Coordinates of C-alpha atoms and ligand atoms in Angstrom, one line a residue:
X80 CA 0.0 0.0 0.0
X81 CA 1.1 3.2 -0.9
X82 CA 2.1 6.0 2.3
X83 CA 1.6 9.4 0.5
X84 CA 3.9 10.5 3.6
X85 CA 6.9 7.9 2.9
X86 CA 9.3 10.9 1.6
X87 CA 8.3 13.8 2.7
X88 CA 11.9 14.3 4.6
X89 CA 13.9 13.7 1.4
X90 CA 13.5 17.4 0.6
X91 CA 12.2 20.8 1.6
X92 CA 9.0 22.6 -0.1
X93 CA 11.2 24.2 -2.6
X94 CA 12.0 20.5 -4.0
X95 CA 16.0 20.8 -2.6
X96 CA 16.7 17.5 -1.6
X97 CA 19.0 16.1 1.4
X98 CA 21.5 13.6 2.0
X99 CA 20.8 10.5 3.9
X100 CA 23.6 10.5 7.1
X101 CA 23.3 8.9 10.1
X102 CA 19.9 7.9 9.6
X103 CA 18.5 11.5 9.2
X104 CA 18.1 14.0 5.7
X105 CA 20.2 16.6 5.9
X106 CA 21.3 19.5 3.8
X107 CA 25.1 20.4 2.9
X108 CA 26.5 23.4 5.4
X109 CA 27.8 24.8 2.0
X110 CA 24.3 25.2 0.7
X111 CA 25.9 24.4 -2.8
X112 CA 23.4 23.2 -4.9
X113 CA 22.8 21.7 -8.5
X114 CA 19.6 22.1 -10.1
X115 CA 18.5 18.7 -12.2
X116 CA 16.6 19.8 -15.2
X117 CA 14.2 17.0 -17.0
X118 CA 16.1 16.0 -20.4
X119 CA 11.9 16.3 -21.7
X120 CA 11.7 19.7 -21.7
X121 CA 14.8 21.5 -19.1
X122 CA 11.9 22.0 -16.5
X123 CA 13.6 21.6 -12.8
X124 CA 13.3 18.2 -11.1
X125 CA 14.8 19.2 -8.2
X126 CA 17.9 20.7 -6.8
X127 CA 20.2 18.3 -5.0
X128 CA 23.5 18.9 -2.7
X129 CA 26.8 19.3 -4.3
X130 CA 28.6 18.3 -1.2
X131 CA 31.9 19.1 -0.4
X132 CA 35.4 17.1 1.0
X133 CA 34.8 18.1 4.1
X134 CA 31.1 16.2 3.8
X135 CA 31.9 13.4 2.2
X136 CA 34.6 12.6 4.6
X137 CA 32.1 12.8 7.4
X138 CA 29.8 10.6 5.9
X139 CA 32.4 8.3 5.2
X140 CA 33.9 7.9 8.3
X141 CA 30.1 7.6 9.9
X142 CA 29.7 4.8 7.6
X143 CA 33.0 2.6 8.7
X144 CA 31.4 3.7 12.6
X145 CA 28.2 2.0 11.4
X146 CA 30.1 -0.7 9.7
X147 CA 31.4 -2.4 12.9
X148 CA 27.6 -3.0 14.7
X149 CA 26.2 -3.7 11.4
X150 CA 28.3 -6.8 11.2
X151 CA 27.2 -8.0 14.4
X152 CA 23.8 -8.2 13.1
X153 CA 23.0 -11.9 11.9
X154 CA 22.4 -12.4 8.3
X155 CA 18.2 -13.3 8.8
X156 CA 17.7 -10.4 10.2
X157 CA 20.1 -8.2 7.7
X158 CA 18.0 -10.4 5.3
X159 CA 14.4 -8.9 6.8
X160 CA 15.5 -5.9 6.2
X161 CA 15.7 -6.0 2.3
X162 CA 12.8 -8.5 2.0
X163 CA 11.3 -4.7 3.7
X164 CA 12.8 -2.7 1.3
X165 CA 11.9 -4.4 -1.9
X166 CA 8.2 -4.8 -0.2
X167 CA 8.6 -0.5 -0.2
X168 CA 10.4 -0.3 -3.6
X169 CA 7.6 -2.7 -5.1
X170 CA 4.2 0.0 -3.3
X171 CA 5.7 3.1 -4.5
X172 CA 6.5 1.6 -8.2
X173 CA 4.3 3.9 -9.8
X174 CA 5.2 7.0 -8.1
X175 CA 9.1 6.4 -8.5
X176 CA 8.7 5.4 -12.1
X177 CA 7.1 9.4 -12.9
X178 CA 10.7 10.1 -11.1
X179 CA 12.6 7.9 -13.1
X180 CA 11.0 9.1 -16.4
X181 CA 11.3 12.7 -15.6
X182 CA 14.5 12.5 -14.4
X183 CA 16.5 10.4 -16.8
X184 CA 13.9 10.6 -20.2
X185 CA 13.5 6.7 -19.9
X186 CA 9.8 5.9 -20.9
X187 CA 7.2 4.6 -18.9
X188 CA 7.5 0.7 -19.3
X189 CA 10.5 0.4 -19.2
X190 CA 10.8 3.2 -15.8
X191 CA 8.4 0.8 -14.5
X192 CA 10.3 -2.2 -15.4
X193 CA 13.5 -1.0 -13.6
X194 CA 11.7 -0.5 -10.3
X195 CA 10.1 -4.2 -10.2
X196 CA 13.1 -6.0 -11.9
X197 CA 15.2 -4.1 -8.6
X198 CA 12.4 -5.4 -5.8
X199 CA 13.5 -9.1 -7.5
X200 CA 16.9 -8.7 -7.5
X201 CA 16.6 -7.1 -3.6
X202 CA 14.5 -10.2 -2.7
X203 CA 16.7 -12.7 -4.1
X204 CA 20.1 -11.3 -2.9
X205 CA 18.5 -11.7 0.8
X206 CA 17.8 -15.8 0.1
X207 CA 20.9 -16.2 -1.7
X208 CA 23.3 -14.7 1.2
X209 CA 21.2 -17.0 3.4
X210 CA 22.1 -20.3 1.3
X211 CA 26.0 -19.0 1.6
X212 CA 28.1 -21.5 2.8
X213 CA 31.7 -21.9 4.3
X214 CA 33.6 -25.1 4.2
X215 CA 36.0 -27.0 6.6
X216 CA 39.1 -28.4 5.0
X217 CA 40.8 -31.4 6.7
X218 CA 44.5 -30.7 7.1
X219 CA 46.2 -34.0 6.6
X220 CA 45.4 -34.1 2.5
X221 CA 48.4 -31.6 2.1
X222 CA 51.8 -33.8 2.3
X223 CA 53.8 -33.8 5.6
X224 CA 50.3 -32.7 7.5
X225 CA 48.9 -34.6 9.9
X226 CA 45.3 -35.1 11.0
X227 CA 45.9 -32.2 14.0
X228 CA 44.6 -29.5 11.5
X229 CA 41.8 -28.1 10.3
X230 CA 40.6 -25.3 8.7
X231 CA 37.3 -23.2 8.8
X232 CA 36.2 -21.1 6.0
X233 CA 33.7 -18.1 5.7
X234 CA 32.8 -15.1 4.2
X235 CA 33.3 -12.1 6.1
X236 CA 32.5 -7.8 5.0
X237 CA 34.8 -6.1 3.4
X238 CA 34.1 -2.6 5.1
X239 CA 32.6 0.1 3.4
X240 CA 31.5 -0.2 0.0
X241 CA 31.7 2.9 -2.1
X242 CA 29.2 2.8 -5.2
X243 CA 29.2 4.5 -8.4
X244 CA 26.2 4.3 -10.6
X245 CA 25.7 5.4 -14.0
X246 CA 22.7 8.0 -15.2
X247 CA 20.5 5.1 -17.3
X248 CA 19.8 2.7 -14.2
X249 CA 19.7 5.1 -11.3
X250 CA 17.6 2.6 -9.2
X251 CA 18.7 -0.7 -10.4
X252 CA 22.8 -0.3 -10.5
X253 CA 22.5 1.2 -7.4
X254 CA 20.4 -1.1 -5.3
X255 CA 22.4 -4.1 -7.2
X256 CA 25.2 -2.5 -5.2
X257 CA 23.6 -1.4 -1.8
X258 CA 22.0 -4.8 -1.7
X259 CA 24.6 -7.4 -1.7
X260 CA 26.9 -4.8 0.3
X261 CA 24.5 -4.5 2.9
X262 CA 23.5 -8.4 3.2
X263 CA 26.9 -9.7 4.0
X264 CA 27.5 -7.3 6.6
X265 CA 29.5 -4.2 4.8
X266 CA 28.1 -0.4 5.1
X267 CA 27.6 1.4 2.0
X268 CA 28.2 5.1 0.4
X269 CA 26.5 5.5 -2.3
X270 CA 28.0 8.5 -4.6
X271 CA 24.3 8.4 -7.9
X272 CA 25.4 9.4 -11.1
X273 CA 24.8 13.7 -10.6
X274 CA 21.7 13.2 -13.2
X275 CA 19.6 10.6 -12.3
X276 CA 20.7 11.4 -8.3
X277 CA 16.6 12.4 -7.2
X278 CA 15.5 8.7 -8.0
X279 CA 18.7 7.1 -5.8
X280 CA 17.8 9.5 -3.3
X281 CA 13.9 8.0 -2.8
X282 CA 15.9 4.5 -3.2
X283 CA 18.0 5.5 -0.1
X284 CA 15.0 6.0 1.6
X285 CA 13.4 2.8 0.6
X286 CA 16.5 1.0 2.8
X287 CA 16.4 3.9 5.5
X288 CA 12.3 3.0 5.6
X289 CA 13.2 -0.7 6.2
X290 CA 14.6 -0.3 9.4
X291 CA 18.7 0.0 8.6
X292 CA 20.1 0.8 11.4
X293 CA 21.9 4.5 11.3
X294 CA 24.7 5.1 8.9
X295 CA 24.4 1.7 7.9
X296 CA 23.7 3.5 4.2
X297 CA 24.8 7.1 3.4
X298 CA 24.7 8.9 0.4
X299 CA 27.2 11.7 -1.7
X300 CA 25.7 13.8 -4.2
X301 CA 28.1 16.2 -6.4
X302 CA 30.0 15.7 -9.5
X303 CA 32.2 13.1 -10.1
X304 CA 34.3 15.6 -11.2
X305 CA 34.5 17.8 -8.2
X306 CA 34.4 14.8 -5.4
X307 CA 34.7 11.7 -7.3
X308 CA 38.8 11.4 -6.8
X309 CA 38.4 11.9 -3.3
X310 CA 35.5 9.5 -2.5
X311 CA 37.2 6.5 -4.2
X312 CA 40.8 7.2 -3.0
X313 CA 39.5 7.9 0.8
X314 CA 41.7 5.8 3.2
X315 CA 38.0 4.4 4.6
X316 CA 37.1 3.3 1.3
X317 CA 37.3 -0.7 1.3
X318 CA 36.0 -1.3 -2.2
X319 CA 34.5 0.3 -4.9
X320 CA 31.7 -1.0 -7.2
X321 CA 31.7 1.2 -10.0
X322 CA 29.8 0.9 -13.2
X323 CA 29.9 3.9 -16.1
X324 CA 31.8 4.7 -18.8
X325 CA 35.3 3.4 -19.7
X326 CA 36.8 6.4 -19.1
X327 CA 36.2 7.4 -15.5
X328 CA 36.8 3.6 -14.9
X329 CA 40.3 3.6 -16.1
X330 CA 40.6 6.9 -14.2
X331 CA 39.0 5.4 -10.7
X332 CA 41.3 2.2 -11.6
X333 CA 44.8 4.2 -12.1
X334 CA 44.3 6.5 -8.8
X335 CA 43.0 4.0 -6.3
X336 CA 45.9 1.8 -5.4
X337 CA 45.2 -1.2 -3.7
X338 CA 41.7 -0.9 -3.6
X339 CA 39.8 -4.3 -4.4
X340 CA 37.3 -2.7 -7.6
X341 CA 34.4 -4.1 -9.9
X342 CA 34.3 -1.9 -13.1
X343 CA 31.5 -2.2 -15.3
X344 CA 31.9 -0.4 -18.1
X345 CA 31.3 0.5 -21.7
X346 CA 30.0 -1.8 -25.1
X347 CA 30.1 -2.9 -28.4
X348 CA 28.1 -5.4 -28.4
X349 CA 27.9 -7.0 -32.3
X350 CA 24.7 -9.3 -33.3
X351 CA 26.4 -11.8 -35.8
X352 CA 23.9 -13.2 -38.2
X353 CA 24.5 -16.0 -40.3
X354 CA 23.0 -17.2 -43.3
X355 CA 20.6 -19.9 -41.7
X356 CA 19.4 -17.5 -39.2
X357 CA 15.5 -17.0 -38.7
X358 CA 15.6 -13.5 -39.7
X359 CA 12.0 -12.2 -38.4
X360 CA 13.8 -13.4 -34.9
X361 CA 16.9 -11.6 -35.2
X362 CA 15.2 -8.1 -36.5
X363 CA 12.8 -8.3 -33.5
X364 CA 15.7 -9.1 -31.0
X365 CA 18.0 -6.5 -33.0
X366 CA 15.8 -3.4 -32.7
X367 CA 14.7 -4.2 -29.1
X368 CA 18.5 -4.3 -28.3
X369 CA 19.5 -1.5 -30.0
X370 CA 16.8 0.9 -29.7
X371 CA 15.4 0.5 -26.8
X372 CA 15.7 3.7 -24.1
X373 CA 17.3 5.1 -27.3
X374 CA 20.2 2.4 -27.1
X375 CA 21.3 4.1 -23.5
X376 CA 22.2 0.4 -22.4
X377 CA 25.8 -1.0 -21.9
X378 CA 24.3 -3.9 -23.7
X379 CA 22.7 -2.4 -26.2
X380 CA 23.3 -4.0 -30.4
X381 CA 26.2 -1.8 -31.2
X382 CA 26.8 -3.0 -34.4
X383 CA 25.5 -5.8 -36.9
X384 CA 27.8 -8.4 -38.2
X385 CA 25.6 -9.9 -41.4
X386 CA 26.6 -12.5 -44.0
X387 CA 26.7 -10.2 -47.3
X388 CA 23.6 -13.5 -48.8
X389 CA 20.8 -12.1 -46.5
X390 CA 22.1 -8.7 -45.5
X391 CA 19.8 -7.0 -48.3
X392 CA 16.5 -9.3 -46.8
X393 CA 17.8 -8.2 -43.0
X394 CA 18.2 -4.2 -43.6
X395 CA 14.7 -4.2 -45.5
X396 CA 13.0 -5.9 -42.3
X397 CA 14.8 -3.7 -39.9
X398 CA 14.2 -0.8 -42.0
X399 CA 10.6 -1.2 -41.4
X400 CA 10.8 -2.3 -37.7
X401 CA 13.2 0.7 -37.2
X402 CA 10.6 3.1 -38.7
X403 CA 7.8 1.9 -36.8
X404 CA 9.6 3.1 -33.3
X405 CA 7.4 5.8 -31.4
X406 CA 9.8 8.6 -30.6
X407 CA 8.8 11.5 -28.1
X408 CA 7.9 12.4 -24.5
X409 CA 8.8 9.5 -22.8
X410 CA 5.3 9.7 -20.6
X411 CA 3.3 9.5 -23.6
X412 CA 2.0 5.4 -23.9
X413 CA 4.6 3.1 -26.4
X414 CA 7.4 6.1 -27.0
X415 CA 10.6 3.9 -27.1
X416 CA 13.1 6.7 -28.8
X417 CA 13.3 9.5 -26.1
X418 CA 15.8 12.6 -25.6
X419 CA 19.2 11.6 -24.9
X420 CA 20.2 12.7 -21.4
X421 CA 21.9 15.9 -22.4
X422 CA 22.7 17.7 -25.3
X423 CA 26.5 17.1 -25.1
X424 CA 25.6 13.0 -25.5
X425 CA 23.1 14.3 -28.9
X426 CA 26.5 16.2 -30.1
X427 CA 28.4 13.0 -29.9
X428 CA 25.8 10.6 -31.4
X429 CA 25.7 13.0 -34.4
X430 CA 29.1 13.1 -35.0
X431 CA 28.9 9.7 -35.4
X432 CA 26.4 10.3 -37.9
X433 CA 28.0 12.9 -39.6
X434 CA 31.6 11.2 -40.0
X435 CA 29.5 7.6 -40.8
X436 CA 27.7 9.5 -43.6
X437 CA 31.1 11.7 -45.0
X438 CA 32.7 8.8 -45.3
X439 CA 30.1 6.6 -47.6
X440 CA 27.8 4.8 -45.0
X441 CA 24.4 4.6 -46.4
X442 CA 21.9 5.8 -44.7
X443 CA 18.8 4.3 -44.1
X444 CA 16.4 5.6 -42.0
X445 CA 17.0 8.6 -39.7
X446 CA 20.1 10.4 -39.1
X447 CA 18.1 13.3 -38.0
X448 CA 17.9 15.5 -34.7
X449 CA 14.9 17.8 -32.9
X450 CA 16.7 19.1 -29.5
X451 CA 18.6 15.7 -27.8
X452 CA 15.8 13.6 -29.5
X453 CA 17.8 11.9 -32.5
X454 CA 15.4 10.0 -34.7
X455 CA 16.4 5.9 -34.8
X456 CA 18.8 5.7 -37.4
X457 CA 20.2 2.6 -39.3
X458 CA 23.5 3.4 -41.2
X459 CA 24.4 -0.2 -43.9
X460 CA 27.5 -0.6 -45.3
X461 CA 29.2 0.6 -42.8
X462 CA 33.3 0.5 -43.1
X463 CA 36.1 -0.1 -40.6
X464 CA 37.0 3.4 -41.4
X465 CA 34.6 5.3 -39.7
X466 CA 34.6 5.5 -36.2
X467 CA 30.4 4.2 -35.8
X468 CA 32.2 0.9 -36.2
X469 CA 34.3 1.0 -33.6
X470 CA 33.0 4.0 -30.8
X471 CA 30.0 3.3 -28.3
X472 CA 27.3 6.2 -29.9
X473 CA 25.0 5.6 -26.1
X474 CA 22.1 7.0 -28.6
X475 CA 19.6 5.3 -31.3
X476 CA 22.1 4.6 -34.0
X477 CA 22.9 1.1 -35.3
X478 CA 25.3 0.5 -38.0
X479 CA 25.3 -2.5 -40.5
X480 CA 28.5 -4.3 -41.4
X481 CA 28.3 -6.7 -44.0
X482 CA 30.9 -9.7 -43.9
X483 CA 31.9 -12.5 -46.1
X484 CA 32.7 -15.4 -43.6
X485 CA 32.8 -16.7 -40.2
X486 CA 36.2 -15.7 -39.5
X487 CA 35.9 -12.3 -40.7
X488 CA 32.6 -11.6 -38.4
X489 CA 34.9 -13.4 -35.1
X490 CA 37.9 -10.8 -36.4
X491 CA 36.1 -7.4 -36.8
X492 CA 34.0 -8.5 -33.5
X493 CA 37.2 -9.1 -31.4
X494 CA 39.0 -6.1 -32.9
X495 CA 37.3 -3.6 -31.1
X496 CA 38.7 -2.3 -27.6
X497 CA 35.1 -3.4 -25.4
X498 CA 34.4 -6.9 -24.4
X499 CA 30.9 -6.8 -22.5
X500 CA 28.6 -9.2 -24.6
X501 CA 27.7 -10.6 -28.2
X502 CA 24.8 -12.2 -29.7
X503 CA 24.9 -14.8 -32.5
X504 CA 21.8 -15.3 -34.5
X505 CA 21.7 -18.7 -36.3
X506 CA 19.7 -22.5 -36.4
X507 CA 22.8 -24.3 -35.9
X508 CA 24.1 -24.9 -32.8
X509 CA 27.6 -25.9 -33.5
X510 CA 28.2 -22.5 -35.6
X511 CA 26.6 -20.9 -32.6
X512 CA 29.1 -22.6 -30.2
X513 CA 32.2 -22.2 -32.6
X514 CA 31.8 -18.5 -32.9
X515 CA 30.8 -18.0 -28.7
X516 CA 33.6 -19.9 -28.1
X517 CA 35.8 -17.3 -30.2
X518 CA 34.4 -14.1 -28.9
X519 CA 36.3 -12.4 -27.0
X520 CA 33.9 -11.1 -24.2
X521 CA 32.5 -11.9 -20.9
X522 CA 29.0 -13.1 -22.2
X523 CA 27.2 -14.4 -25.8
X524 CA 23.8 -14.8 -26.3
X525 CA 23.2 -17.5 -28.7
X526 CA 19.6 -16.4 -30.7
X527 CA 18.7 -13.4 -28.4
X528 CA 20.1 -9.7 -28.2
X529 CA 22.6 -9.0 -25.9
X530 CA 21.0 -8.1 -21.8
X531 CA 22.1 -8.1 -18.0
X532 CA 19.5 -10.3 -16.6
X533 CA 18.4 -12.6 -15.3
X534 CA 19.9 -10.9 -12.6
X535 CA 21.7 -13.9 -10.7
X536 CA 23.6 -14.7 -14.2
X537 CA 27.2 -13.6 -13.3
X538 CA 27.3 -10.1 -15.9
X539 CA 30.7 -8.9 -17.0
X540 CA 33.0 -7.2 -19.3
X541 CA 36.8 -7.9 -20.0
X542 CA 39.1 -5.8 -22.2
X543 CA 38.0 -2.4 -21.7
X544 CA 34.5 -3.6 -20.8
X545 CA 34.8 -3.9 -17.0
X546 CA 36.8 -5.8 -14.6
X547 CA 35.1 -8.3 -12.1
X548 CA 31.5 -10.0 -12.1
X549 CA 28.3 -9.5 -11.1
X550 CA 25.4 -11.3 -10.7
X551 CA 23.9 -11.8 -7.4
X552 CA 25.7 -14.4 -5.9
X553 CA 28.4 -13.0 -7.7
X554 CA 28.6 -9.1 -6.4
X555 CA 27.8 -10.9 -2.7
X556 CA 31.2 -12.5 -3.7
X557 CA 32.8 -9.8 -4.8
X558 CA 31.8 -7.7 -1.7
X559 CA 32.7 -10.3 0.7
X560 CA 36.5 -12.2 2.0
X561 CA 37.3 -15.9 2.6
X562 CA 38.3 -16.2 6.2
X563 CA 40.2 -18.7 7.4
X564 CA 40.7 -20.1 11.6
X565 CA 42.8 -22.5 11.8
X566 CA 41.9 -25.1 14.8
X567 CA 45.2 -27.2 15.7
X568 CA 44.3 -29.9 17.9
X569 CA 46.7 -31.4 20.6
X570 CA 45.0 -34.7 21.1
X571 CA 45.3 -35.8 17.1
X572 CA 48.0 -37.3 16.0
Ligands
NAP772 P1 30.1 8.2 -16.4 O1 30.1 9.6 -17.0 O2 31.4 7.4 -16.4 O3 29.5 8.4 -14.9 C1 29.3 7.2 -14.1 C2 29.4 7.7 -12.6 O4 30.8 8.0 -12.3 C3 28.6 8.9 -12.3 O5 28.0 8.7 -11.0 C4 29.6 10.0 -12.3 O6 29.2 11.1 -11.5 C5 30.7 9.3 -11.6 N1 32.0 9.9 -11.8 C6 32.4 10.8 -12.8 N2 33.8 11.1 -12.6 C7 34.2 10.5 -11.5 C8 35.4 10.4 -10.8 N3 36.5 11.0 -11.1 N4 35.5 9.6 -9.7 C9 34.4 8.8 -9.3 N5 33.2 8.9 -9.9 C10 33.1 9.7 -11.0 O7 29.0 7.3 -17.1 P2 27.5 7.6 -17.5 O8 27.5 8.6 -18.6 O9 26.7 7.9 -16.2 O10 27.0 6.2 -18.0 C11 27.2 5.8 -19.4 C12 28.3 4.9 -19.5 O11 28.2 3.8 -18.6 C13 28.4 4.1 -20.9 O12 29.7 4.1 -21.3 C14 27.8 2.8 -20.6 O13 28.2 1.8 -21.5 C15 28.4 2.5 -19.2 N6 27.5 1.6 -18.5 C16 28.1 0.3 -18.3 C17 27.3 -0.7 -17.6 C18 27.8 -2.1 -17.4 O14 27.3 -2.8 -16.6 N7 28.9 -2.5 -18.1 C19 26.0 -0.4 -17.2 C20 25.5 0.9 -17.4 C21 26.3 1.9 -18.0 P3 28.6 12.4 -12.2 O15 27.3 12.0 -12.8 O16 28.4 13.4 -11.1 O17 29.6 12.8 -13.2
G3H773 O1 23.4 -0.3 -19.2 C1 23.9 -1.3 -18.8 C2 23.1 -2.2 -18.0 O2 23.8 -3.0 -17.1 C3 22.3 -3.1 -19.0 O3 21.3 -3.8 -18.4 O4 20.8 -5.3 -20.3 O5 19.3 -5.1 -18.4 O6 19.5 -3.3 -20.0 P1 20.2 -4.4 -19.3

């Protein structure tokens, strides 16, 4: 049921929001604030804090106080606590979605879809932390040991868990970091991408609402660029969870010495389709991936890799499919292509465009702009020369590379710098298997486009595509340490 007064103390009347510390809102002392304007139509959100050093070292430090008790708590009862949350998450869908869509442009469904997919993936991180397990391990198989050792394994917190999130999942990449912190017994700081920082906010308070004890979560709003080199390179910082773009990752990665990190990052996710493909499949799959929320996925299809036989019968069904997409105001019912999140990420997306079309690519369908709405364009034959076949556009623009074999598909896919996922579209299964086996990335998706979820499938990227896994059991992983106590007995021989 939804409480109309749930959170009222995330902001004052003028719509300036707070940080959660300690258990209470608060406002910065600096009275600094940044004004989040809807990419729909630049009307103010809200305004939110742009803390300063001095802040975010407080809340910091609070957290690794907060830390020490919270560990004490036993995991069912750590576990109650997000069953609560995703219980509040999952009543206030609705009004967090209208957040969500004003706030980051993302439509209605699919605001919707975030929300519910994060009450799951809440849920299910509290039952799988309870099904962890630790193992004893008999001495005396080692040679030269005898039977007077043994060892007993667990998982133990890491600390405090800094998390980064990117602008398009606001509520999901965040709570798929707060969560499996939290469950296995870490604190968490949650520093939300500056755009997209009102909806983490209300997500804070969803834990706060479900009884975590004070401190247990804080949150950091500013810009990345103003705080972000201090928050992950505090000495209280025990690991950072970090997903966004390639290039702040490398930066987090170079300057935070000795600092266990996950780093999710950028994509160029290829669709291969082979001749013996059902092709009606693969155009369905194909514009979902790369279209939808305006292709501001990771995962989204970054580029096709067709056989040059059934290229012509594939970019006359997508042309179609690709045509049909609603574009607009992201509220309005079935609008898939919505304003890109600033104008600066439109600029890029039509350079793209621009150097794609200077340089011969033929352009389909598209290619044009109204404000930071750019219409869903499909670019075919598309060259290794132009740099739509290589750079990650983050906006509705797919380009078609046609290929003569196999091997030439495998070698343009693994020649680019990103690693995250591919997707192979073909009725045989040992093609399918020869070319998965070949890509070079963390995940392939054999007949379906390229996607995160389900959520407690480990999810990762290797070249410049991320570092570490996710996945539910995975992250709980990630966030947590083997421990070892060694009993020697006196009484064995
Ligand atoms: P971004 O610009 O890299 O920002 C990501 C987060 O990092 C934001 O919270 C940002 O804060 C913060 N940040 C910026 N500079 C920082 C610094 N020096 N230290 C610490 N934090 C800093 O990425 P984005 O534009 O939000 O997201 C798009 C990118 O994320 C794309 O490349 C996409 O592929 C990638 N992504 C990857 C995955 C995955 O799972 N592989 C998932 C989603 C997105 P501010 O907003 O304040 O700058
Ligand atoms: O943007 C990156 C997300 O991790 C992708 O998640 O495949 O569920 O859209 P998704």
């Amino acid at each position: 049921m939804t409480d109309n007064k749930i959170f009222e103390q995330l902001h004052s009347k003028d719509n300036t929001y707070k940080n959660l510390y300690d258990g209470e809102w608060v406002e910065s002392n600096t009275k600094e604030l940044i004004e989040i304007k809807s990419p729909i139509d630049g009307t103010v959100v809200g305004k939110i804090q742009a803390m300063n050093k001095e802040e975010v070292n407080k809340a910091i430090k609070n957290s690794k106080e907060a830390q020490k008790l919270w560990a004490e708590v036993p995991l069912n009862r750590r576990a109650d606590i997000l069953y609560r949350a995703a219980d509040i998450l999952e009543d206030n869908a609705e009004r967090l979605a209208e957040i969500l869509t004003l706030e980051i442009a993302k439509d209605k469904k699919s605001s919707i879809s975030e929300i519910l997919r994060t009450a799951d993936y809440i849920r299910f991180t509290a039952d799988s932390a309870k099904q962890l397990e630790g193992e004893t391990i008999p001495g005396d198989s080692f040679p030269g040991t005898t039977r007077n050792k043994i060892s007993f394994v667990t998982r133990v917190p890491l600390g405090v868990v800094l998390a980064i999130s990117p602008f398009n999942y606001p509520i999901n990449l965040s709570a798929s970091k707060i969560a499996p912190a939290l469950v296995v017994g870490n604190s968490a700081v949650i520093k939300p991408p500056t755009q997209g920082s009102i909806s983490t906010l209300y997500l804070a308070e969803v834990f706060n609402r479900a009884g975590l004890p004070k401190g247990v979560l804080n949150t950091i709003t500013g810009k990345g660029s103003d705080i972000g080199d201090y928050c992950v390179t505090h000495e209280d910082i025990d690991f950072i969870n970090f997903t966004g773009s390639t290039e702040v990752g490398r930066h987090i990665s170079s300057i935070s010495v000795m600092k266990p990190l996950l780093l999710e990052l950028g994509g160029k996710d290829a669709a291969i389709v082979l001749e013996d493909a059902n092709i009606d499949k693969a155009v369905d799959n194909i514009v979902s991936g790369a279209y939808s929320y305006s292709g501001q996925r990771c995962t989204a299809v970054k580029r096709i890799l067709v056989m040059e036989s059934i290229a012509d019968e594939l970019v006359e069904k997508l042309k179609v499919k690709v045509r049909a997409l609603k574009t607009g105001d992201p509220r309005k019912e079935g609008v898939v292509i919505t304003p890109l999140i600033n104008s600066k990420a439109a600029d890029f997306v039509m350079e793209l465009i621009k150097d794609a079309k200077d340089k011969g690519g033929k352009l389909i369908t598209g290619g044009n702009r109204e404000e930071n709405t750019i219409y869903p364009t499909l670019f075919d034959n598309v060259t290794l020369d132009m740099r739509l076949a290589w750079e990650e556009p983050f906006g509705p623009v797919l380009p078609i590379i046609r290929v003569k074999s196999i091997e030439e598909a495998i070698d343009i896919a693994n020649r680019s710098t990103y690693g995250l996922q591919g997707a192979v579209f073909t009725e045989n299964i040992d093609k399918a298997f020869y070319i998965a086996n070949k890509l070079e990335v963390g995940t392939v998706q054999v007949n379906n486009k390229p996607e995160r979820g389900p959520d407690h499938f480990p999810f990762l990227g290797v070249k410049s595509s991320g570092m570490g896994t996710q996945g539910i059991r995975y992250s709980i992983e990630a966030m947590s340490r083997l421990k070892a106590i060694v009993l020697n007995l006196n009484n064995a021989e």
